[in-house]
CSV table of C-alpha atoms and ligand atoms in Angstrom, one decimal:
chain,number,residue,atom,x,y,z
A,11,UNK,CA,73.0,29.3,5.6
A,12,UNK,CA,73.6,31.6,2.9
A,13,UNK,CA,72.1,34.7,2.9
A,14,UNK,CA,71.7,34.9,-0.2
A,15,UNK,CA,68.4,34.8,-3.0
A,16,UNK,CA,68.0,32.3,-5.5
A,17,UNK,CA,66.0,33.5,-8.8
A,18,UNK,CA,62.3,33.0,-7.2
A,19,UNK,CA,61.4,30.7,-10.1
A,20,UNK,CA,63.6,27.8,-8.2
A,21,UNK,CA,61.7,28.0,-5.2
A,22,UNK,CA,59.4,25.3,-6.6
A,23,UNK,CA,61.6,23.0,-7.9
A,24,UNK,CA,62.9,19.9,-5.6
A,25,UNK,CA,65.7,18.4,-6.8
A,26,UNK,CA,65.4,15.4,-8.8
A,27,UNK,CA,65.6,12.4,-6.1
A,28,UNK,CA,68.5,9.9,-7.3
A,29,UNK,CA,67.4,7.3,-4.6
A,30,UNK,CA,70.2,5.3,-2.2
A,31,UNK,CA,73.6,4.5,-4.4
A,32,UNK,CA,73.8,0.8,-5.7
A,33,UNK,CA,76.3,0.2,-3.1
A,34,UNK,CA,74.5,1.8,0.0
A,35,UNK,CA,71.7,-1.0,-1.1
A,36,UNK,CA,73.9,-3.7,-1.0
A,37,UNK,CA,75.2,-3.2,2.4
A,38,UNK,CA,72.1,-2.0,4.3
A,39,UNK,CA,70.4,-4.6,3.1
A,40,UNK,CA,73.3,-7.2,2.9
A,41,UNK,CA,72.9,-8.6,-1.0
A,42,UNK,CA,75.4,-10.6,-3.1
A,43,UNK,CA,73.7,-8.9,-6.6
A,44,UNK,CA,71.6,-6.3,-7.2
A,45,UNK,CA,70.1,-5.8,-10.7
A,46,UNK,CA,69.6,-2.2,-11.3
A,47,UNK,CA,66.0,-2.2,-13.1
A,48,UNK,CA,65.2,2.1,-13.1
A,49,UNK,CA,66.8,4.0,-15.3
A,50,UNK,CA,66.1,2.2,-19.2
A,51,UNK,CA,69.6,1.5,-19.4
A,52,UNK,CA,70.3,-1.0,-22.4
A,53,UNK,CA,71.4,-4.3,-20.4
A,54,UNK,CA,73.6,-5.4,-23.1
A,55,UNK,CA,75.8,-2.8,-22.7
A,56,UNK,CA,77.4,-0.9,-26.0
A,57,UNK,CA,78.6,-1.8,-29.4
A,58,UNK,CA,81.9,-3.9,-28.5
A,59,UNK,CA,83.9,-1.2,-31.3
A,60,UNK,CA,83.1,1.9,-28.8
A,61,UNK,CA,86.1,0.7,-26.0
A,62,UNK,CA,88.0,0.6,-29.2
A,63,UNK,CA,87.3,3.6,-29.9
A,64,UNK,CA,87.5,5.2,-26.5
A,65,UNK,CA,91.4,4.0,-26.2
A,66,UNK,CA,92.8,5.2,-29.5
A,67,UNK,CA,91.3,8.8,-28.4
A,68,UNK,CA,92.7,8.9,-25.2
A,69,UNK,CA,96.0,10.4,-25.8
A,70,UNK,CA,93.9,13.3,-27.0
A,71,UNK,CA,91.9,14.7,-23.9
A,72,UNK,CA,94.8,17.7,-23.3
A,73,UNK,CA,92.6,18.9,-26.5
A,74,UNK,CA,89.0,20.6,-26.3
A,75,UNK,CA,86.5,18.4,-28.1
A,76,UNK,CA,85.1,20.0,-31.0
A,77,UNK,CA,83.2,22.6,-30.6
A,78,UNK,CA,80.6,21.8,-33.5
A,79,UNK,CA,80.6,18.1,-33.3
A,80,UNK,CA,81.2,17.7,-36.8
A,81,UNK,CA,82.3,14.4,-37.6
A,82,UNK,CA,79.1,13.1,-35.4
A,83,UNK,CA,76.5,15.4,-37.0
A,84,UNK,CA,78.4,14.2,-40.5
A,85,UNK,CA,77.6,11.1,-40.1
A,86,UNK,CA,74.1,11.1,-38.5
A,87,UNK,CA,73.1,13.3,-41.4
A,88,UNK,CA,74.2,10.7,-43.7
A,89,UNK,CA,72.3,7.7,-41.3
A,90,UNK,CA,69.2,9.5,-41.8
A,91,UNK,CA,69.3,11.7,-45.2
A,92,UNK,CA,68.8,14.2,-43.4
A,93,UNK,CA,70.6,18.0,-44.0
A,94,UNK,CA,73.9,18.6,-41.6
A,95,UNK,CA,72.2,22.2,-40.4
A,96,UNK,CA,69.5,20.4,-39.4
A,97,UNK,CA,71.5,18.9,-36.2
A,98,UNK,CA,72.8,20.1,-33.0
A,99,UNK,CA,74.0,17.4,-30.4
A,100,UNK,CA,73.4,17.7,-27.0
A,101,UNK,CA,75.5,16.3,-23.2
A,102,UNK,CA,72.5,13.9,-23.3
A,103,UNK,CA,69.1,15.2,-24.7
A,104,UNK,CA,68.3,16.4,-20.9
A,105,UNK,CA,70.6,19.3,-22.2
A,106,UNK,CA,68.4,19.4,-25.5
A,107,UNK,CA,65.3,20.0,-23.0
A,108,UNK,CA,67.2,22.7,-21.0
A,109,UNK,CA,68.7,24.7,-24.2
A,110,UNK,CA,65.0,24.5,-26.1
A,111,UNK,CA,63.2,25.9,-22.4
A,112,UNK,CA,66.6,27.9,-23.0
A,113,UNK,CA,65.9,29.6,-25.8
A,114,UNK,CA,62.0,30.3,-25.9
A,115,UNK,CA,60.4,30.0,-22.4
A,116,UNK,CA,60.1,33.1,-21.4
A,117,UNK,CA,57.8,34.1,-18.0
A,118,UNK,CA,54.5,33.3,-18.7
A,119,UNK,CA,54.7,30.8,-21.8
A,120,UNK,CA,52.6,27.9,-21.2
A,121,UNK,CA,54.3,24.8,-21.7
A,122,UNK,CA,52.2,21.5,-22.8
A,123,UNK,CA,52.8,18.0,-21.9
A,124,UNK,CA,51.3,14.9,-21.2
A,125,UNK,CA,50.7,14.1,-17.3
A,126,UNK,CA,52.6,11.8,-16.0
A,127,UNK,CA,55.5,11.8,-18.5
A,128,UNK,CA,59.5,12.8,-18.3
A,129,UNK,CA,60.3,14.9,-15.9
A,130,UNK,CA,62.6,17.3,-17.3
A,131,UNK,CA,60.2,19.2,-19.2
A,132,UNK,CA,58.5,20.6,-16.4
A,133,UNK,CA,61.7,21.4,-14.1
A,134,UNK,CA,63.1,23.0,-17.0
A,135,UNK,CA,59.6,25.1,-18.1
A,136,UNK,CA,59.5,25.8,-14.9
A,137,UNK,CA,62.9,27.1,-14.4
A,138,UNK,CA,62.7,29.4,-16.8
A,139,UNK,CA,59.8,31.3,-15.3
A,140,UNK,CA,57.2,29.2,-17.9
A,141,UNK,CA,54.2,27.4,-17.0
A,142,UNK,CA,53.4,23.7,-17.2
A,143,UNK,CA,49.8,22.7,-18.3
A,144,UNK,CA,50.0,19.2,-17.4
A,145,UNK,CA,47.5,17.4,-19.3
A,146,UNK,CA,46.3,13.6,-17.6
A,147,UNK,CA,47.1,10.0,-19.7
A,148,UNK,CA,44.3,8.7,-21.0
A,149,UNK,CA,44.9,4.8,-20.6
A,150,UNK,CA,48.5,5.2,-19.8
A,151,UNK,CA,48.6,7.0,-23.5
A,152,UNK,CA,49.3,11.2,-24.5
A,153,UNK,CA,45.5,12.4,-24.8
A,154,UNK,CA,46.6,14.3,-28.0
A,155,UNK,CA,43.1,16.2,-28.7
A,156,UNK,CA,43.1,17.5,-24.9
A,157,UNK,CA,46.3,18.6,-25.3
A,158,UNK,CA,45.2,20.4,-28.4
A,159,UNK,CA,42.3,21.9,-26.7
A,160,UNK,CA,44.8,23.4,-23.7
A,161,UNK,CA,46.4,25.3,-26.5
A,162,UNK,CA,46.1,29.0,-26.0
A,163,UNK,CA,47.5,32.1,-26.7
A,164,UNK,CA,50.6,31.6,-24.3
A,165,UNK,CA,51.4,28.5,-25.1
A,166,UNK,CA,55.1,28.2,-26.5
A,167,UNK,CA,55.7,24.7,-26.7
A,168,UNK,CA,53.9,21.1,-27.2
A,169,UNK,CA,56.1,18.0,-25.7
A,170,UNK,CA,54.7,14.7,-27.0
A,171,UNK,CA,57.2,11.7,-25.8
A,172,UNK,CA,56.9,8.9,-27.9
A,173,UNK,CA,56.8,6.4,-26.6
A,174,UNK,CA,56.2,7.9,-23.3
A,175,UNK,CA,57.9,7.5,-20.2
A,176,UNK,CA,57.2,6.3,-18.0
A,177,UNK,CA,54.5,4.5,-19.9
A,178,UNK,CA,55.6,2.9,-22.3
A,179,UNK,CA,53.0,3.8,-24.8
A,180,UNK,CA,52.6,5.4,-28.4
A,181,UNK,CA,50.6,7.3,-29.9
A,182,UNK,CA,49.3,6.2,-33.5
A,183,UNK,CA,50.4,7.2,-36.5
A,184,UNK,CA,47.9,9.1,-37.3
A,185,UNK,CA,46.6,10.6,-34.6
A,186,UNK,CA,49.6,12.2,-33.9
A,187,UNK,CA,50.3,12.7,-37.5
A,188,UNK,CA,47.1,15.4,-37.2
A,189,UNK,CA,48.2,16.9,-34.2
A,190,UNK,CA,51.2,18.0,-35.7
A,191,UNK,CA,49.5,19.5,-38.8
A,192,UNK,CA,46.4,21.0,-36.2
A,193,UNK,CA,49.0,22.5,-33.8
A,194,UNK,CA,49.4,26.6,-34.7
A,195,UNK,CA,52.5,27.0,-36.5
A,196,UNK,CA,53.9,29.6,-34.0
A,197,UNK,CA,54.4,27.3,-31.0
A,198,UNK,CA,57.2,24.3,-31.0
A,199,UNK,CA,56.4,20.3,-31.1
A,200,UNK,CA,59.3,18.7,-29.1
A,201,UNK,CA,58.6,15.1,-30.0
A,202,UNK,CA,60.8,13.4,-27.6
A,203,UNK,CA,62.2,9.9,-29.6
A,204,UNK,CA,64.9,8.8,-26.5
A,205,UNK,CA,62.9,5.4,-27.7
A,206,UNK,CA,62.6,5.3,-30.8
A,207,UNK,CA,64.9,2.3,-31.9
A,208,UNK,CA,62.9,-0.4,-29.9
A,209,UNK,CA,59.8,0.4,-31.3
A,210,UNK,CA,58.1,-2.6,-33.1
A,211,UNK,CA,54.6,-1.6,-34.3
A,212,UNK,CA,53.9,-0.4,-37.6
A,213,UNK,CA,51.2,2.1,-36.1
A,214,UNK,CA,54.6,4.8,-35.0
A,215,UNK,CA,54.9,7.9,-36.8
A,216,UNK,CA,58.3,8.4,-38.4
A,217,UNK,CA,58.8,11.8,-37.7
A,218,UNK,CA,61.7,12.8,-39.5
A,219,UNK,CA,59.9,13.7,-43.3
A,220,UNK,CA,57.9,15.6,-41.6
A,221,UNK,CA,60.3,18.3,-40.9
A,222,UNK,CA,60.5,20.2,-44.0
A,223,UNK,CA,56.5,20.6,-43.9
A,224,UNK,CA,56.6,21.8,-40.1
A,225,UNK,CA,59.3,23.7,-39.6
A,226,UNK,CA,58.4,24.0,-35.7
A,227,UNK,CA,58.4,20.0,-35.2
A,228,UNK,CA,61.6,19.2,-33.1
A,229,UNK,CA,62.8,16.1,-33.0
A,230,UNK,CA,65.0,14.5,-30.0
A,231,UNK,CA,66.8,10.7,-29.8
A,232,UNK,CA,70.3,9.5,-27.9
A,233,UNK,CA,72.5,7.4,-27.5
A,234,UNK,CA,71.8,6.9,-23.6
A,235,UNK,CA,69.4,4.3,-23.9
A,236,UNK,CA,70.0,1.0,-26.8
A,237,UNK,CA,73.3,3.3,-27.8
A,238,UNK,CA,74.2,1.8,-24.1
A,239,UNK,CA,76.4,5.2,-23.5
A,240,UNK,CA,73.9,6.7,-20.7
A,241,UNK,CA,77.2,7.6,-19.0
A,242,UNK,CA,78.8,9.3,-21.8
A,243,UNK,CA,76.0,11.8,-22.3
A,244,UNK,CA,74.8,12.3,-26.2
A,245,UNK,CA,71.8,13.3,-27.1
A,246,UNK,CA,70.7,14.8,-30.0
A,247,UNK,CA,67.8,16.9,-31.8
A,248,UNK,CA,66.6,17.6,-35.5
A,249,UNK,CA,64.8,20.0,-36.6
A,250,UNK,CA,64.7,23.8,-39.2
A,251,UNK,CA,68.1,25.3,-39.6
A,252,UNK,CA,66.9,28.5,-37.7
A,253,UNK,CA,65.9,26.7,-34.6
A,254,UNK,CA,69.8,25.2,-34.3
A,255,UNK,CA,71.1,28.9,-34.7
A,256,UNK,CA,69.1,29.8,-31.9
A,257,UNK,CA,69.8,26.8,-29.8
A,258,UNK,CA,73.5,27.0,-30.6
A,259,UNK,CA,73.7,30.6,-28.6
A,260,UNK,CA,72.3,29.2,-25.5
A,261,UNK,CA,74.5,26.3,-25.4
A,262,UNK,CA,78.0,25.5,-24.1
A,263,UNK,CA,81.1,26.1,-26.3
A,264,UNK,CA,82.5,22.5,-25.3
A,265,UNK,CA,79.0,20.6,-24.6
A,266,UNK,CA,79.5,17.1,-25.5
A,267,UNK,CA,83.4,16.0,-24.7
A,268,UNK,CA,86.0,14.3,-26.8
A,269,UNK,CA,85.5,10.4,-25.9
A,270,UNK,CA,82.0,11.0,-26.3
A,271,UNK,CA,81.6,12.0,-29.7
A,272,UNK,CA,84.0,9.2,-31.0
A,273,UNK,CA,82.2,7.2,-28.6
A,274,UNK,CA,78.5,7.9,-30.5
A,275,UNK,CA,80.4,7.6,-33.9
A,276,UNK,CA,81.9,4.6,-33.8
A,277,UNK,CA,77.9,2.8,-31.8
A,278,UNK,CA,76.3,4.8,-34.3
A,279,UNK,CA,77.9,2.7,-37.3
A,280,UNK,CA,77.4,-0.6,-36.0
A,281,UNK,CA,73.6,-1.0,-36.2
A,282,UNK,CA,74.1,-4.5,-36.5
A,283,UNK,CA,74.4,-4.3,-32.5
A,284,UNK,CA,71.3,-1.8,-32.4
A,285,UNK,CA,69.1,-4.3,-34.3
A,286,UNK,CA,70.1,-7.6,-32.0
A,287,UNK,CA,69.3,-5.6,-29.0
A,288,UNK,CA,66.3,-4.4,-30.4
A,289,UNK,CA,65.1,-8.0,-31.3
A,290,UNK,CA,66.1,-9.1,-27.6
A,291,UNK,CA,64.0,-6.7,-26.0
A,292,UNK,CA,61.2,-7.4,-28.1
A,293,UNK,CA,61.6,-11.0,-27.0
A,294,UNK,CA,61.7,-10.2,-23.2
A,295,UNK,CA,59.2,-7.3,-23.4
A,296,UNK,CA,56.6,-10.1,-24.6
A,297,UNK,CA,58.0,-12.9,-22.5
A,298,UNK,CA,57.7,-10.4,-18.9
A,299,UNK,CA,54.8,-8.7,-20.0
A,300,UNK,CA,52.9,-12.4,-20.4
A,301,UNK,CA,54.4,-13.8,-17.0
A,302,UNK,CA,53.1,-10.9,-15.2
A,303,UNK,CA,49.5,-10.6,-16.2
A,304,UNK,CA,50.0,-13.6,-15.5
A,305,UNK,CA,50.5,-13.1,-12.0
A,306,UNK,CA,47.7,-10.5,-11.9
A,307,UNK,CA,49.6,-7.5,-12.7
A,308,UNK,CA,48.4,-4.7,-14.7
A,309,UNK,CA,51.3,-3.9,-17.5
A,310,UNK,CA,50.6,-1.0,-20.5
A,311,UNK,CA,51.6,-2.0,-23.9
A,312,UNK,CA,55.4,-1.3,-24.3
A,313,UNK,CA,57.1,0.1,-27.3
A,314,UNK,CA,60.2,0.2,-25.4
A,315,UNK,CA,63.2,-1.3,-23.1
A,316,UNK,CA,61.2,-1.0,-19.5
A,317,UNK,CA,56.9,-1.9,-18.3
A,318,UNK,CA,55.0,0.5,-16.3
A,319,UNK,CA,53.5,-2.0,-13.7
A,320,UNK,CA,50.8,-1.9,-11.5
A,321,UNK,CA,50.4,-4.2,-8.6
A,322,UNK,CA,47.6,-4.4,-6.0
A,323,UNK,CA,50.0,-3.6,-2.9
A,324,UNK,CA,53.4,-1.3,-2.8
A,325,UNK,CA,56.4,-3.5,-4.5
A,326,UNK,CA,59.2,-1.4,-4.9
A,327,UNK,CA,60.8,-1.6,-1.2
A,328,UNK,CA,60.4,-5.5,-1.4
A,329,UNK,CA,62.1,-5.8,-4.6
A,330,UNK,CA,64.9,-3.8,-3.6
A,331,UNK,CA,65.4,-5.6,-0.4
A,332,UNK,CA,66.2,-8.6,-2.5
A,333,UNK,CA,68.6,-6.8,-5.0
A,334,UNK,CA,66.0,-5.7,-8.1
A,335,UNK,CA,66.5,-1.8,-7.8
A,336,UNK,CA,63.0,-0.6,-9.8
A,337,UNK,CA,61.6,2.9,-10.4
A,338,UNK,CA,58.4,3.8,-8.2
A,339,UNK,CA,56.4,6.4,-9.0
A,340,UNK,CA,54.7,7.6,-5.8
A,341,UNK,CA,56.2,11.5,-6.6
A,342,UNK,CA,53.8,10.9,-9.9
A,343,UNK,CA,50.9,10.2,-7.9
A,344,UNK,CA,50.6,6.0,-8.4
A,345,UNK,CA,52.1,4.5,-5.2
A,346,UNK,CA,51.1,1.2,-6.2
A,347,UNK,CA,52.9,1.1,-9.6
A,348,UNK,CA,56.7,1.1,-10.9
A,349,UNK,CA,58.5,1.3,-14.3
A,350,UNK,CA,61.3,-1.7,-14.5
A,351,UNK,CA,63.8,-1.7,-16.8
A,352,UNK,CA,63.7,-5.2,-19.4
A,353,UNK,CA,67.1,-7.1,-18.3
A,354,UNK,CA,68.6,-10.6,-19.8
A,355,UNK,CA,66.4,-13.2,-19.6
A,356,UNK,CA,67.8,-14.9,-16.2
A,357,UNK,CA,67.2,-11.4,-14.6
A,358,UNK,CA,64.0,-11.3,-16.1
A,359,UNK,CA,63.0,-14.5,-14.7
A,360,UNK,CA,64.6,-13.8,-11.1
A,361,UNK,CA,62.1,-10.6,-10.8
A,362,UNK,CA,59.3,-12.7,-12.2
A,363,UNK,CA,60.1,-15.2,-9.6
A,364,UNK,CA,60.5,-12.8,-7.1
A,365,UNK,CA,56.9,-11.4,-7.7
A,366,UNK,CA,55.5,-14.4,-7.4
A,367,UNK,CA,56.8,-15.5,-4.2
A,368,UNK,CA,55.6,-11.7,-2.6
A,369,UNK,CA,52.3,-12.5,-3.6
A,370,UNK,CA,52.2,-16.4,-2.0
A,371,UNK,CA,53.3,-15.2,0.9
A,372,UNK,CA,50.6,-12.1,0.4
A,373,UNK,CA,48.1,-15.1,0.3
A,374,UNK,CA,49.1,-17.2,3.1
B,427,PLP,C1,66.3,8.9,-21.0
B,427,PLP,C2,65.7,10.2,-21.4
B,427,PLP,C3,66.1,11.0,-21.5
B,427,PLP,C4,67.2,11.7,-21.1
B,427,PLP,O1,68.4,11.2,-22.1
B,427,PLP,P1,69.9,12.1,-22.5
B,427,PLP,O2,70.3,11.2,-23.5
B,427,PLP,O3,70.9,10.8,-21.2
B,427,PLP,O4,69.9,12.5,-21.7
B,427,PLP,C5,65.3,11.7,-22.7
B,427,PLP,N1,64.4,12.0,-23.1
B,427,PLP,C6,63.4,10.8,-22.3
B,427,PLP,C7,62.0,10.2,-22.7
B,427,PLP,C8,64.2,9.6,-21.5
B,427,PLP,O5,63.3,8.7,-21.4
């Protein structure tokens, strides 16, 4: 044990619990098949064109990557019709969260977020010495009125995860617009849209057209979810140009690797694949939600590729023993709830059948 003392702020931070590796689970429970439904990856993989883009770039690996990620930014700018100067690319959108707290949160600042939501907001705020202000969800959805009431003179940042991870819910269009209007202009509003492409409802606010009117608004998106590139780490933020300038000061120079930049550029162009995945996912979302509800579970209405499921008894370990890896939420105070990533129809049928079996056995 060393005698070195870390920064005070790190005391309250628990390392992110990644749990057992898939290999360990396989051996421990003597399983043939494992279905990873814990991390909201795209079960359909990524665009087939990504493989070619990567192999074409393999002989370039001795070069540093493009530190300005110019090709990818140009493509995103064209795709969204937003000026290039308003984009910044991160090593996953998780890095974007870190850059934001690094650049803007100081000791004593408050950052408002939902309870429960994506845990990286809280962790990064705490690392910078800020105070997370956690506002309980209302029936699985952000309580924007309560979040607005939580604003004080110390508030620096507000996180709205839309759709919310882990509940899968969205906030209504009017409601979010009204919220953005009412947050004072010296407070950053971060809208994390990691699951943007999965949203099907019309009652969803398009935030990009609002960037001009609200220069304190920041939109985060990622290539990790529907684009199927979680292993390569590419996410991005869209915001006022002066905020991009500040974030660029705190980012690593070569934060996004060469293969990731090329893969993301190509993946963006294959919108046929994205539409296909969104459609398939929404069919599975309806199918699994109905089946689990029929089995007596409670499922929040989801606009994502995952479901937040409440059962009457804890099922996470039982499911793991059968090879279904889901995300338990006991750390967030929900012993009986879990988050499951929607699978293919075959995986989903196996999942539903297994849950049905558990219930039958527990009745006997
Ligand atoms: C998965 C996820 C992210 C992180 O995505 P990366 O781009 O892989 O870092 C960010 N926000 C939310 C809400 C997520 O669910």
